[in-house]
Coordinates of C-alpha atoms and ligand atoms in Angstrom, one line a residue:
X1495 CA 2.8 80.6 -32.9
X1496 CA 6.0 79.1 -31.8
X1497 CA 6.9 79.7 -28.2
X1498 CA 9.9 81.0 -26.3
X1499 CA 11.3 78.4 -23.9
X1500 CA 13.7 78.4 -21.0
X1501 CA 14.0 80.8 -18.2
X1502 CA 11.1 83.1 -19.1
X1503 CA 9.6 83.6 -15.6
X1504 CA 9.3 87.3 -14.6
X1505 CA 9.6 88.6 -18.2
X1506 CA 7.1 91.4 -19.1
X1507 CA 4.5 90.6 -21.8
X1508 CA 6.2 93.2 -24.1
X1509 CA 9.5 91.4 -23.7
X1510 CA 7.9 88.1 -24.4
X1511 CA 6.3 89.5 -27.6
X1512 CA 9.6 91.0 -28.7
X1513 CA 11.2 87.5 -28.3
X1514 CA 8.3 85.7 -30.0
X1515 CA 8.7 88.1 -33.0
X1516 CA 12.2 86.7 -33.5
X1517 CA 10.6 83.6 -35.1
X1518 CA 9.4 85.8 -38.0
X1519 CA 13.0 86.8 -38.9
X1520 CA 15.3 85.1 -41.4
X1521 CA 19.0 85.0 -41.6
X1522 CA 20.8 85.0 -45.0
X1523 CA 22.0 81.4 -45.4
X1524 CA 25.7 82.3 -45.6
X1525 CA 25.8 84.5 -42.5
X1526 CA 26.2 83.3 -38.9
X1527 CA 23.5 85.8 -38.0
X1528 CA 22.4 89.1 -39.6
X1529 CA 23.7 92.3 -38.1
X1530 CA 20.2 93.5 -37.3
X1531 CA 19.2 90.2 -35.5
X1532 CA 22.5 90.1 -33.7
X1533 CA 22.1 93.7 -32.5
X1534 CA 18.5 93.0 -31.4
X1535 CA 19.5 89.8 -29.4
X1536 CA 22.1 91.9 -27.6
X1537 CA 19.6 94.7 -26.8
X1538 CA 17.0 92.4 -25.4
X1539 CA 19.6 90.4 -23.5
X1540 CA 20.8 93.6 -21.8
X1541 CA 17.2 94.6 -21.0
X1542 CA 16.3 91.3 -19.3
X1543 CA 19.9 90.6 -18.1
X1544 CA 19.8 87.1 -19.4
X1545 CA 21.3 85.2 -22.3
X1546 CA 19.1 84.7 -25.3
X1547 CA 19.7 81.9 -27.8
X1548 CA 18.4 80.9 -31.2
X1549 CA 18.7 77.7 -33.3
X1550 CA 18.9 78.6 -37.0
X1551 CA 18.4 76.1 -39.8
X1552 CA 20.6 76.0 -42.9
X1553 CA 17.9 77.9 -44.9
X1554 CA 18.1 80.7 -42.3
X1555 CA 14.8 80.0 -40.5
X1556 CA 14.6 80.5 -36.8
X1557 CA 13.7 77.1 -35.3
X1558 CA 13.9 77.9 -31.5
X1559 CA 14.1 80.9 -29.4
X1560 CA 15.1 80.4 -25.7
X1561 CA 16.2 82.3 -22.7
X1562 CA 18.9 81.5 -20.1
X1563 CA 20.3 83.3 -17.1
X1564 CA 23.1 85.8 -17.0
X1565 CA 25.8 83.2 -17.5
X1566 CA 24.3 80.1 -19.1
X1567 CA 21.6 78.8 -21.3
X1568 CA 19.6 75.6 -21.5
X1569 CA 18.9 74.3 -24.9
X1570 CA 15.4 73.0 -25.8
X1571 CA 15.2 69.2 -26.3
X1572 CA 16.1 68.5 -29.8
X1573 CA 17.2 64.9 -29.4
X1574 CA 20.6 63.4 -30.0
X1575 CA 21.8 62.6 -33.5
X1576 CA 23.8 59.4 -33.9
X1577 CA 27.2 60.2 -35.2
X1578 CA 26.5 59.7 -38.8
X1579 CA 28.8 59.6 -41.8
X1580 CA 29.7 63.3 -42.0
X1581 CA 26.4 64.9 -41.5
X1582 CA 25.8 67.6 -38.9
X1583 CA 22.5 68.6 -37.3
X1584 CA 21.7 71.3 -39.8
X1585 CA 21.2 73.7 -37.0
X1586 CA 23.5 76.3 -35.6
X1587 CA 23.3 77.8 -32.1
X1588 CA 23.7 81.6 -31.8
X1589 CA 23.4 83.2 -28.4
X1590 CA 24.5 86.2 -26.4
X1591 CA 27.3 86.4 -23.8
X1592 CA 26.6 89.3 -21.5
X1593 CA 30.2 90.1 -20.6
X1594 CA 31.8 89.2 -24.0
X1595 CA 33.1 86.0 -22.5
X1596 CA 34.6 83.3 -24.6
X1597 CA 32.6 80.1 -25.5
X1598 CA 32.2 77.9 -22.4
X1599 CA 32.8 74.3 -22.0
X1600 CA 29.0 73.7 -22.0
X1601 CA 28.8 75.5 -25.4
X1602 CA 31.4 73.2 -26.8
X1603 CA 29.9 70.0 -25.2
X1604 CA 26.6 71.0 -26.8
X1605 CA 28.3 71.5 -30.1
X1606 CA 29.8 68.0 -29.9
X1607 CA 26.9 66.1 -28.5
X1608 CA 24.1 67.7 -30.6
X1609 CA 26.3 67.7 -33.6
X1610 CA 25.4 71.3 -34.3
X1611 CA 26.7 73.0 -37.5
X1612 CA 28.4 75.5 -35.3
X1613 CA 28.0 77.4 -32.1
X1614 CA 28.4 81.2 -31.9
X1615 CA 28.3 83.6 -29.0
X1616 CA 27.8 87.3 -29.6
X1617 CA 29.8 89.0 -26.8
X1618 CA 28.3 92.2 -25.5
X1619 CA 29.8 95.5 -24.6
X1620 CA 28.7 97.0 -21.3
X1621 CA 26.3 99.3 -23.1
X1622 CA 24.6 96.3 -24.8
X1623 CA 26.1 96.7 -28.2
X1624 CA 27.7 93.6 -29.9
X1625 CA 31.4 93.3 -29.2
X1626 CA 33.1 90.1 -30.5
X1627 CA 31.8 87.0 -32.3
X1628 CA 33.0 83.8 -30.7
X1629 CA 32.7 80.8 -33.0
X1630 CA 33.5 77.1 -32.9
X1631 CA 32.8 74.1 -35.1
X1632 CA 33.3 70.4 -35.1
X1633 CA 36.5 68.9 -36.4
X1634 CA 37.3 65.2 -37.2
X1635 CA 39.7 63.7 -34.7
X1636 CA 42.3 61.5 -36.4
X1637 CA 42.5 58.0 -35.0
X1638 CA 46.1 58.5 -33.7
X1639 CA 45.3 61.8 -31.9
X1640 CA 46.3 62.0 -28.3
X1641 CA 43.5 61.2 -25.8
X1642 CA 43.3 64.9 -24.9
X1643 CA 42.4 65.9 -28.4
X1644 CA 39.0 67.6 -28.6
X1645 CA 36.6 67.2 -31.5
X1646 CA 36.1 70.9 -32.0
X1647 CA 37.9 74.0 -33.2
X1648 CA 37.5 77.4 -31.5
X1649 CA 38.2 80.3 -33.8
X1650 CA 39.9 83.4 -32.6
X1651 CA 37.2 86.0 -31.7
X1652 CA 36.6 88.8 -34.2
X1653 CA 34.6 92.0 -34.0
X1654 CA 31.0 91.1 -34.6
X1655 CA 30.4 93.7 -37.2
X1656 CA 33.5 92.7 -39.2
X1657 CA 32.9 89.0 -39.2
X1658 CA 33.2 87.5 -42.7
X1659 CA 32.5 83.9 -42.0
X1660 CA 30.6 82.2 -44.8
X1661 CA 28.6 79.6 -42.9
X1662 CA 27.4 77.7 -46.0
X1663 CA 30.9 77.3 -47.4
X1664 CA 32.4 76.4 -43.9
X1665 CA 29.8 73.8 -43.1
X1666 CA 29.9 72.0 -46.4
X1667 CA 33.7 71.9 -46.4
X1668 CA 33.6 70.5 -42.9
X1669 CA 31.0 67.9 -43.8
X1670 CA 33.2 66.8 -46.7
X1671 CA 36.2 66.5 -44.3
X1672 CA 34.2 64.4 -41.9
X1673 CA 33.0 62.2 -44.8
X1674 CA 36.6 61.5 -45.8
X1675 CA 37.7 60.8 -42.2
X1676 CA 34.7 58.5 -41.5
X1677 CA 35.9 55.0 -40.5
X1678 CA 35.3 52.6 -43.3
X1679 CA 33.6 49.3 -43.2
X1680 CA 32.3 50.0 -39.8
X1681 CA 29.1 48.5 -38.2
X1682 CA 28.4 46.3 -41.1
X1683 CA 28.7 43.1 -39.1
X1684 CA 26.0 44.0 -36.7
X1685 CA 28.4 43.8 -33.7
X1686 CA 27.7 46.2 -30.9
X1687 CA 30.2 49.0 -30.9
X1688 CA 31.5 49.6 -27.4
X1689 CA 33.6 52.2 -25.6
X1690 CA 35.2 50.8 -22.5
X1691 CA 35.5 52.8 -19.4
X1692 CA 38.1 51.4 -17.0
X1693 CA 38.4 53.2 -13.7
X1694 CA 41.3 52.6 -11.3
X1695 CA 40.0 53.4 -7.8
X1696 CA 43.0 53.7 -5.6
X1697 CA 41.1 53.4 -2.4
X1698 CA 39.9 50.0 -3.5
X1699 CA 43.1 48.5 -4.8
X1700 CA 44.6 46.2 -2.2
X1701 CA 47.5 43.8 -2.2
X1702 CA 47.5 41.4 -5.1
X1703 CA 45.2 43.7 -7.0
X1704 CA 45.1 43.3 -10.8
X1705 CA 47.1 45.9 -12.6
X1706 CA 45.2 48.5 -14.6
X1707 CA 46.8 47.2 -17.8
X1708 CA 45.7 43.6 -17.1
X1709 CA 42.2 44.8 -16.4
X1710 CA 41.9 46.6 -19.7
X1711 CA 43.3 43.6 -21.5
X1712 CA 40.8 41.3 -19.7
X1713 CA 37.9 43.5 -20.5
X1714 CA 38.9 43.6 -24.1
X1715 CA 39.1 39.8 -24.1
X1716 CA 35.7 39.5 -22.5
X1717 CA 34.3 41.8 -25.3
X1718 CA 36.0 39.7 -27.9
X1719 CA 34.4 36.6 -26.4
X1720 CA 31.0 38.3 -26.3
X1721 CA 31.3 39.4 -29.9
X1722 CA 31.4 43.1 -29.0
X1723 CA 33.6 45.4 -31.0
X1724 CA 35.8 47.7 -28.9
X1725 CA 36.0 51.1 -30.5
X1726 CA 38.1 52.7 -27.7
X1727 CA 39.1 52.7 -24.1
X1728 CA 38.8 55.6 -21.6
X1729 CA 40.8 55.2 -18.4
X1730 CA 40.7 57.2 -15.3
X1731 CA 42.4 57.1 -11.9
X1732 CA 40.4 58.3 -8.9
X1733 CA 40.9 58.4 -5.2
X1734 CA 37.4 57.1 -4.8
X1735 CA 34.3 56.4 -6.8
X1736 CA 31.8 59.1 -7.5
X1737 CA 28.7 57.7 -5.7
X1738 CA 26.3 59.0 -8.4
X1739 CA 28.1 58.3 -11.6
X1740 CA 31.4 56.4 -10.7
X1741 CA 33.4 59.0 -12.7
X1742 CA 33.0 62.7 -12.4
X1743 CA 30.7 64.9 -14.5
X1744 CA 33.4 66.3 -16.7
X1745 CA 34.9 62.9 -17.4
X1746 CA 31.5 61.5 -18.2
X1747 CA 31.1 64.3 -20.8
X1748 CA 34.4 63.4 -22.3
X1749 CA 33.3 59.7 -22.4
X1750 CA 30.1 60.8 -24.2
X1751 CA 31.9 63.0 -26.7
X1752 CA 34.3 60.2 -27.4
X1753 CA 31.4 57.7 -27.8
X1754 CA 29.9 60.1 -30.4
X1755 CA 33.2 60.4 -32.3
X1756 CA 33.7 56.7 -32.4
X1757 CA 30.1 56.0 -33.1
X1758 CA 29.8 53.7 -30.1
X1759 CA 26.4 52.8 -28.8
X1760 CA 27.4 50.9 -25.7
X1761 CA 29.5 52.0 -22.7
X1762 CA 31.1 49.1 -20.8
X1763 CA 32.3 49.9 -17.3
X1764 CA 34.8 48.2 -15.0
X1765 CA 34.4 48.2 -12.0
X1766 CA 30.8 47.3 -11.8
X1767 CA 28.1 50.0 -11.4
X1768 CA 25.6 50.2 -8.7
X1769 CA 22.0 50.2 -10.0
X1770 CA 21.8 53.9 -9.2
X1771 CA 25.0 54.7 -11.1
X1772 CA 23.8 52.6 -14.1
X1773 CA 20.6 54.6 -14.2
X1774 CA 22.3 57.9 -13.8
X1775 CA 24.8 57.2 -16.5
X1776 CA 22.2 55.9 -18.9
X1777 CA 20.1 59.0 -18.3
X1778 CA 23.0 61.3 -18.8
X1779 CA 24.4 59.7 -21.9
X1780 CA 21.4 58.2 -23.6
X1781 CA 23.6 55.2 -24.5
X1782 CA 23.3 51.6 -23.5
X1783 CA 25.2 51.2 -20.3
X1784 CA 26.5 47.9 -19.1
X1785 CA 29.2 46.7 -16.7
X1786 CA 31.7 43.9 -16.5
X1787 CA 29.4 41.6 -14.7
X1788 CA 26.6 42.1 -17.2
X1789 CA 29.1 41.4 -19.9
X1790 CA 30.2 38.2 -18.3
X1791 CA 26.6 37.1 -17.8
X1792 CA 26.0 37.8 -21.4
X1793 CA 28.8 35.4 -22.3
X1794 CA 27.4 32.8 -19.9
X1795 CA 24.1 33.1 -21.5
X1796 CA 25.5 32.4 -25.0
X1797 CA 27.5 29.5 -23.7
X1798 CA 25.2 27.6 -21.5
X1799 CA 24.3 24.3 -23.1
X1800 CA 22.7 22.0 -20.6
X1801 CA 19.3 22.6 -19.1
X1802 CA 20.5 23.4 -15.6
X1803 CA 23.4 25.5 -17.0
X1804 CA 20.8 27.7 -18.8
X1805 CA 18.6 27.9 -15.7
X1806 CA 21.5 29.0 -13.6
X1807 CA 22.5 31.7 -16.1
X1808 CA 19.0 33.0 -16.4
X1809 CA 18.7 33.2 -12.6
X1810 CA 22.0 35.0 -12.3
X1811 CA 20.9 37.5 -15.0
X1812 CA 17.6 38.2 -13.4
X1813 CA 19.2 38.7 -10.0
X1814 CA 21.6 41.1 -11.3
X1815 CA 19.3 43.0 -13.6
X1816 CA 16.2 43.2 -11.3
X1817 CA 17.5 46.3 -9.4
X1818 CA 18.7 47.7 -12.7
X1819 CA 15.4 47.4 -14.6
X1820 CA 15.0 50.8 -16.0
X1821 CA 12.9 52.5 -18.6
X1822 CA 15.2 55.0 -20.1
X1823 CA 14.1 58.3 -21.5
X1824 CA 15.0 58.6 -25.1
X1825 CA 15.3 62.3 -25.4
X1826 CA 18.3 64.2 -24.5
X1827 CA 18.5 67.8 -23.6
X1828 CA 21.3 70.1 -22.7
X1829 CA 23.5 68.3 -20.3
X1830 CA 23.3 71.0 -17.7
X1831 CA 19.5 70.9 -18.0
X1832 CA 18.8 67.3 -17.3
X1833 CA 15.2 66.3 -17.9
X1834 CA 13.6 64.0 -15.4
X1835 CA 10.4 62.6 -16.9
X1836 CA 10.5 58.8 -16.6
X1837 CA 6.7 59.0 -16.4
X1838 CA 5.0 56.6 -18.8
X1839 CA 7.5 53.9 -18.4
X1840 CA 6.8 53.5 -14.7
X1841 CA 3.8 51.1 -14.8
X1842 CA 5.4 48.9 -17.4
X1843 CA 8.5 48.8 -15.3
X1844 CA 6.6 47.7 -12.2
X1845 CA 5.0 45.0 -14.3
X1846 CA 8.4 43.8 -15.5
X1847 CA 9.7 43.7 -12.0
X1848 CA 6.8 41.6 -10.7
X1849 CA 7.3 39.1 -13.6
X1850 CA 11.0 39.0 -13.0
X1851 CA 10.5 38.2 -9.3
X1852 CA 8.1 35.4 -10.1
X1853 CA 10.5 33.9 -12.6
X1854 CA 13.3 34.0 -10.0
X1855 CA 11.2 32.0 -7.6
X1856 CA 10.4 29.4 -10.2
X1857 CA 14.0 29.2 -11.4
X1858 CA 15.3 28.7 -7.9
X1859 CA 12.9 25.8 -7.4
X1860 CA 13.9 24.1 -10.6
X1861 CA 17.6 24.5 -9.9
X1862 CA 17.0 23.0 -6.5
X1863 CA 15.5 20.0 -8.2
X1864 CA 18.5 19.6 -10.5
X1865 CA 20.8 20.0 -7.6
X1866 CA 19.1 17.1 -5.8
X1867 CA 19.6 15.0 -8.9
X1868 CA 23.3 15.8 -9.1
X1869 CA 23.7 15.0 -5.4
X1870 CA 22.1 11.6 -6.2
X1871 CA 24.6 11.0 -9.0
X1872 CA 27.4 12.0 -6.8
X1873 CA 26.5 9.6 -4.0
X1874 CA 26.4 6.8 -6.5
X1875 CA 29.9 7.7 -7.5
X1876 CA 31.0 7.9 -3.9
X1877 CA 29.6 4.4 -3.3
X1878 CA 32.0 3.1 -5.9
X1879 CA 34.7 4.8 -3.9
X1880 CA 36.5 6.6 -6.7
X1881 CA 38.5 9.6 -5.8
X1882 CA 37.4 12.8 -7.5
X1883 CA 39.9 15.3 -8.9
X1884 CA 38.6 18.6 -10.0
X1885 CA 40.5 20.9 -12.4
X1886 CA 39.9 24.4 -11.2
X1887 CA 41.4 27.7 -12.4
X1888 CA 41.0 31.1 -13.9
X1889 CA 39.0 31.2 -17.2
X1890 CA 41.1 30.2 -20.2
X1891 CA 43.8 28.6 -18.1
X1892 CA 43.5 25.4 -20.2
X1893 CA 41.3 23.3 -18.0
X1894 CA 39.3 21.7 -20.7
X1895 CA 42.4 21.1 -22.8
X1896 CA 44.0 19.3 -19.9
X1897 CA 40.9 17.1 -19.4
X1898 CA 41.0 16.3 -23.1
X1899 CA 44.6 15.4 -23.1
X1900 CA 44.4 13.3 -20.0
X1901 CA 41.3 11.4 -21.0
X1902 CA 41.4 11.5 -24.8
X1903 CA 38.2 13.4 -24.8
X1904 CA 36.9 16.1 -26.9
X1905 CA 35.4 18.6 -24.6
X1906 CA 35.1 22.1 -26.2
X1907 CA 38.3 24.0 -25.5
X1908 CA 38.9 27.3 -27.2
X1909 CA 40.7 30.5 -26.9
X1910 CA 37.8 32.3 -25.4
X1911 CA 36.8 33.1 -21.8
X1912 CA 34.2 30.8 -20.3
X1913 CA 34.3 28.2 -23.0
X1914 CA 33.1 25.8 -20.4
X1915 CA 29.9 26.3 -18.5
X1916 CA 28.7 22.9 -18.0
X1917 CA 31.1 20.8 -15.9
X1918 CA 32.2 17.5 -17.5
X1919 CA 33.4 14.5 -15.6
X1920 CA 35.4 11.6 -17.1
X1921 CA 37.0 8.5 -15.7
X1922 CA 40.7 8.3 -15.8
X1923 CA 42.5 5.0 -15.4
X1924 CA 46.0 4.7 -14.0
X1925 CA 48.2 1.7 -14.4
X1926 CA 47.7 -0.8 -11.6
X1927 CA 43.9 -0.7 -12.0
X1928 CA 43.6 2.6 -10.2
X1929 CA 40.8 4.8 -11.3
X1930 CA 39.7 8.3 -10.6
X1931 CA 36.9 10.7 -11.7
X1932 CA 38.3 13.9 -13.2
X1933 CA 36.1 16.9 -13.5
X1934 CA 36.5 20.0 -15.7
X1935 CA 34.8 23.0 -14.1
X1936 CA 33.6 26.4 -15.0
X1937 CA 36.4 29.0 -15.1
X1938 CA 36.7 31.5 -12.3
X1939 CA 37.2 35.2 -12.8
X1940 CA 38.0 38.0 -10.3
X1941 CA 35.4 40.3 -8.7
X1942 CA 32.2 38.4 -9.6
X1943 CA 29.5 39.7 -7.2
X1944 CA 28.9 37.1 -4.4
X1945 CA 25.2 36.6 -5.1
X1946 CA 26.1 35.4 -8.6
X1947 CA 28.2 32.7 -7.1
X1948 CA 25.0 31.7 -5.3
X1949 CA 23.3 31.3 -8.7
X1950 CA 26.1 29.0 -9.9
X1951 CA 25.9 27.0 -6.8
X1952 CA 24.8 23.8 -8.5
X1953 CA 27.9 23.9 -10.7
X1954 CA 30.2 24.7 -7.9
X1955 CA 28.7 22.0 -5.7
X1956 CA 30.9 19.5 -7.6
X1957 CA 33.8 21.1 -6.0
X1958 CA 32.6 20.2 -2.5
X1959 CA 33.1 16.5 -3.3
X1960 CA 36.6 16.8 -4.7
X1961 CA 39.4 15.0 -3.0
X1962 CA 42.0 17.0 -4.8
X1963 CA 42.1 20.2 -6.8
X1964 CA 44.4 20.7 -9.8
X1965 CA 44.7 24.4 -9.7
X1966 CA 45.7 25.2 -13.2
X1967 CA 47.2 28.6 -14.0
X1968 CA 48.2 30.0 -17.4
X1969 CA 51.9 30.6 -16.7
X1970 CA 52.2 32.6 -19.9
X1971 CA 49.8 35.2 -18.7
X1972 CA 51.6 38.2 -17.1
X1973 CA 48.9 38.4 -14.5
X1974 CA 48.9 34.7 -13.5
X1975 CA 49.7 35.5 -9.9
X1976 CA 46.7 37.9 -9.5
X1977 CA 44.6 35.2 -11.2
X1978 CA 45.8 32.5 -8.9
X1979 CA 45.0 34.8 -5.9
X1980 CA 41.5 35.5 -7.3
X1981 CA 40.8 31.7 -7.7
X1982 CA 42.1 31.0 -4.2
X1983 CA 39.9 33.7 -2.8
X1984 CA 36.8 32.3 -4.5
X1985 CA 37.6 28.8 -3.2
X1986 CA 38.1 30.1 0.3
X1987 CA 34.8 32.0 0.2
X1988 CA 33.2 28.7 -0.6
X1989 CA 34.8 27.0 2.4
X1990 CA 37.2 25.0 0.2
X1991 CA 40.5 26.4 1.4
X1992 CA 41.4 23.0 3.0
X1993 CA 41.0 20.7 0.0
X1994 CA 44.4 19.4 -1.0
X1995 CA 45.7 20.9 -4.2
X1996 CA 48.4 20.8 -6.7
X1997 CA 49.4 24.0 -8.5
X1998 CA 49.8 23.3 -12.2
X1999 CA 51.7 25.8 -14.2
X2000 CA 50.3 25.4 -17.7
X2001 CA 51.2 26.6 -21.2
X2002 CA 54.9 26.5 -20.4
X2003 CA 55.5 25.8 -24.1
X2004 CA 54.9 29.5 -24.6
X2005 CA 57.7 30.5 -22.2
X2006 CA 61.3 31.0 -23.2
X2007 CA 63.6 28.1 -22.4
X2008 CA 65.1 29.6 -19.2
X2009 CA 61.8 30.4 -17.7
X2010 CA 60.5 27.0 -18.7
X2011 CA 63.4 25.3 -17.1
X2012 CA 63.1 27.3 -14.0
X2013 CA 59.4 26.4 -13.6
X2014 CA 60.0 22.8 -14.4
X2015 CA 62.5 22.4 -11.6
X2016 CA 60.2 24.0 -9.0
X2017 CA 58.7 21.5 -6.6
X2018 CA 56.6 23.6 -4.3
X2019 CA 54.9 27.0 -4.2
X2020 CA 54.3 29.4 -1.3
X2021 CA 51.9 27.7 1.1
X2022 CA 53.8 24.4 0.6
X2023 CA 51.6 23.5 -2.4
X2024 CA 53.2 20.9 -4.7
X2025 CA 53.9 22.4 -8.1
X2026 CA 54.2 20.9 -11.5
X2027 CA 54.8 22.6 -14.9
X2028 CA 53.1 21.3 -18.0
X2029 CA 51.8 22.2 -21.4
X2030 CA 48.4 20.7 -21.6
X2031 CA 48.7 20.6 -25.3
X2032 CA 51.7 18.3 -25.1
X2033 CA 50.7 14.9 -23.8
X2034 CA 54.1 13.9 -22.8
X2035 CA 54.5 16.9 -20.5
X2036 CA 51.6 15.8 -18.4
X2037 CA 53.2 12.6 -17.2
X2038 CA 54.8 14.3 -14.2
X2039 CA 51.4 15.6 -13.2
X2040 CA 49.8 12.2 -13.4
X2041 CA 52.5 10.7 -11.2
X2042 CA 52.1 13.5 -8.7
X2043 CA 48.3 12.9 -8.7
X2044 CA 48.7 9.2 -8.1
X2045 CA 51.3 9.7 -5.4
X2046 CA 49.1 12.3 -3.6
X2047 CA 46.0 10.2 -3.7
X2048 CA 47.5 6.8 -3.0
X2049 CA 50.2 7.8 -0.6
X2050 CA 51.0 4.4 0.7
X2051 CA 50.0 2.5 -2.3
X2052 CA 46.4 2.6 -1.2
X2053 CA 43.7 5.3 -1.8
X2054 CA 42.9 6.9 1.5
X2055 CA 39.8 9.0 1.4
X2056 CA 39.9 12.1 3.6
X2057 CA 38.3 11.2 6.8
X2058 CA 35.9 14.1 7.1
X2059 CA 34.6 13.8 3.6
X2060 CA 33.6 10.1 3.8
X2061 CA 32.5 9.3 7.3
X2062 CA 32.0 5.7 8.1
Ligands
LIG858 N1 50.1 27.1 -26.1 C1 49.3 26.5 -25.3 N2 48.0 26.8 -25.3 C2 47.2 26.1 -24.5 C3 47.6 25.2 -23.5 N3 46.6 24.7 -22.8 C4 45.5 25.3 -23.3 N4 45.8 26.2 -24.3 C5 44.9 27.0 -25.1 O1 44.3 27.9 -24.2 C6 43.0 28.2 -24.7 C7 42.0 27.9 -23.6 O2 41.9 26.6 -23.3 P1 40.7 25.9 -22.6 O3 41.0 24.5 -22.4 O4 39.4 26.2 -23.3 O5 40.7 26.7 -21.2 P2 39.6 26.6 -20.0 O6 40.4 26.8 -18.8 O7 38.8 25.3 -20.2 O8 38.8 27.8 -20.3 P3 37.2 28.2 -19.9 O9 36.4 26.9 -20.0 O10 36.9 29.2 -20.9 O11 37.3 28.8 -18.5 C8 42.8 27.3 -25.9 O12 43.0 28.1 -27.0 C9 43.8 26.2 -25.7 O13 44.2 25.7 -27.0 C10 49.0 24.9 -23.5 O14 49.6 24.1 -22.7 N5 49.8 25.6 -24.4
LIG859 MG1 37.0 25.0 -20.3

């Protein structure tokens, strides 16, 4: 015997039996619900003063019977269906509305998220007889629809007894329509399909904050680099973050519905999520949930080449993921219901945690070892007394390109973020037998959590030894100033605010002639930093930079190492 679920406490045995007997009924395949069954559902609803719902298959069998309270209903867990090509769930929800109220937002959200064939509410008159039939079904959303477009259609209510809706015809017509609207050639390349959620929290934005537009562009760029396909972007402005889920409940439902429509399996958030938020959102949406930092770490992981580069990335990943380790429940119930049950995963989770912690300790030790080796190499270098010039800057500014141009090398440079993870150093010889060490470094990016910087300590240690920074900015990027600020902030956090630097405006070949001329004539930037404009791809344009470097390092014709960096 199938059981009646939901809010059944306090029901009399006779009422329970009456509800259980509903399973024996059948509905003609073309009707939403038969008149007899509809009338019965209303009668029993009035008697118990609670909503009653049924899920009906296309053949007309009753699959579930469940009880709610006077104003809402919790669906049994039937699992989520991936947005497929055209197909619906094959189940329709029919339930009672005690005061003949229209379909609620919850009803429509269920329709969308569970991909039901349709959702119907039988509104009741005060005496318990059926009043109106309220009906809604899914509808494809055209790609160019405004962001407020909803993937459902609510039909005008009609008197229950006069309803003529032919369910079979309606559903098959809709499925055909969905089939036609389905995006073609999708998900064949195996790339993750992501929906981006970029939240502008006004309370957080300070001076020099990156614009919302630039943040979206950068997140897309990170996705491209990581090989993630962006299916859509949801943006929201909020006064402050919701502590539980970053964005509010309603917005999260919208995100979820959109993810279903777009067939996205990953949500990528900017700003970063707290471990609690990541858990809550994953539970709520049943989608993979990652944030900007995880995405960046993923890129790092793909890019690391050297042994210590790989170790550093793994350490950073473990550090970031440990508090986020999470066994996600795979079933999904009505959103308002929210099932807890993380049960069986818990032991395994603890085991993973322990292993992760052990691994972290081992990695730290190994990185320490490499770090000592590097220090050894550096002191050899120092002994030769060569000045060290480090190229620093936001990711993709052109640092590796500049190193290549200056030293005729072939370090990997490409139009992707974080192309460089392992720092390269080269010798560079000036005329008059002067020689320097020039170092390419890992690109910076705004808002990386501070403990990640700790993981990349070994790489960043190179910067401590530098006599001069070439702070390279991509002058053709509209947000270059915010990027410069982000880099300066990171350098300052590492106690490197005092290292002499030259601001190098790169990629001026991309600017229009007026702008190019204006930049080229500039000699110093705010903070009295010397400026030079170049195009790292054009060798000739870098001559002014080389002169400036030479002049800065050998002011009086002789290299003068900074006193504090080289005592004795
Ligand atoms: N038009 C133009 N493109 C440039 C210039 N300099 C670099 N690029 C391009 O910018 C992209 C990034 O260059 P990279 O040298 O890899 O930049 P990077 O700063 O080393 O980047 P990461 O190592 O990823 O942080 C590449 O596609 C380069 O070809 C320039 O002066 N002009
Ligand atoms: Mg590089």
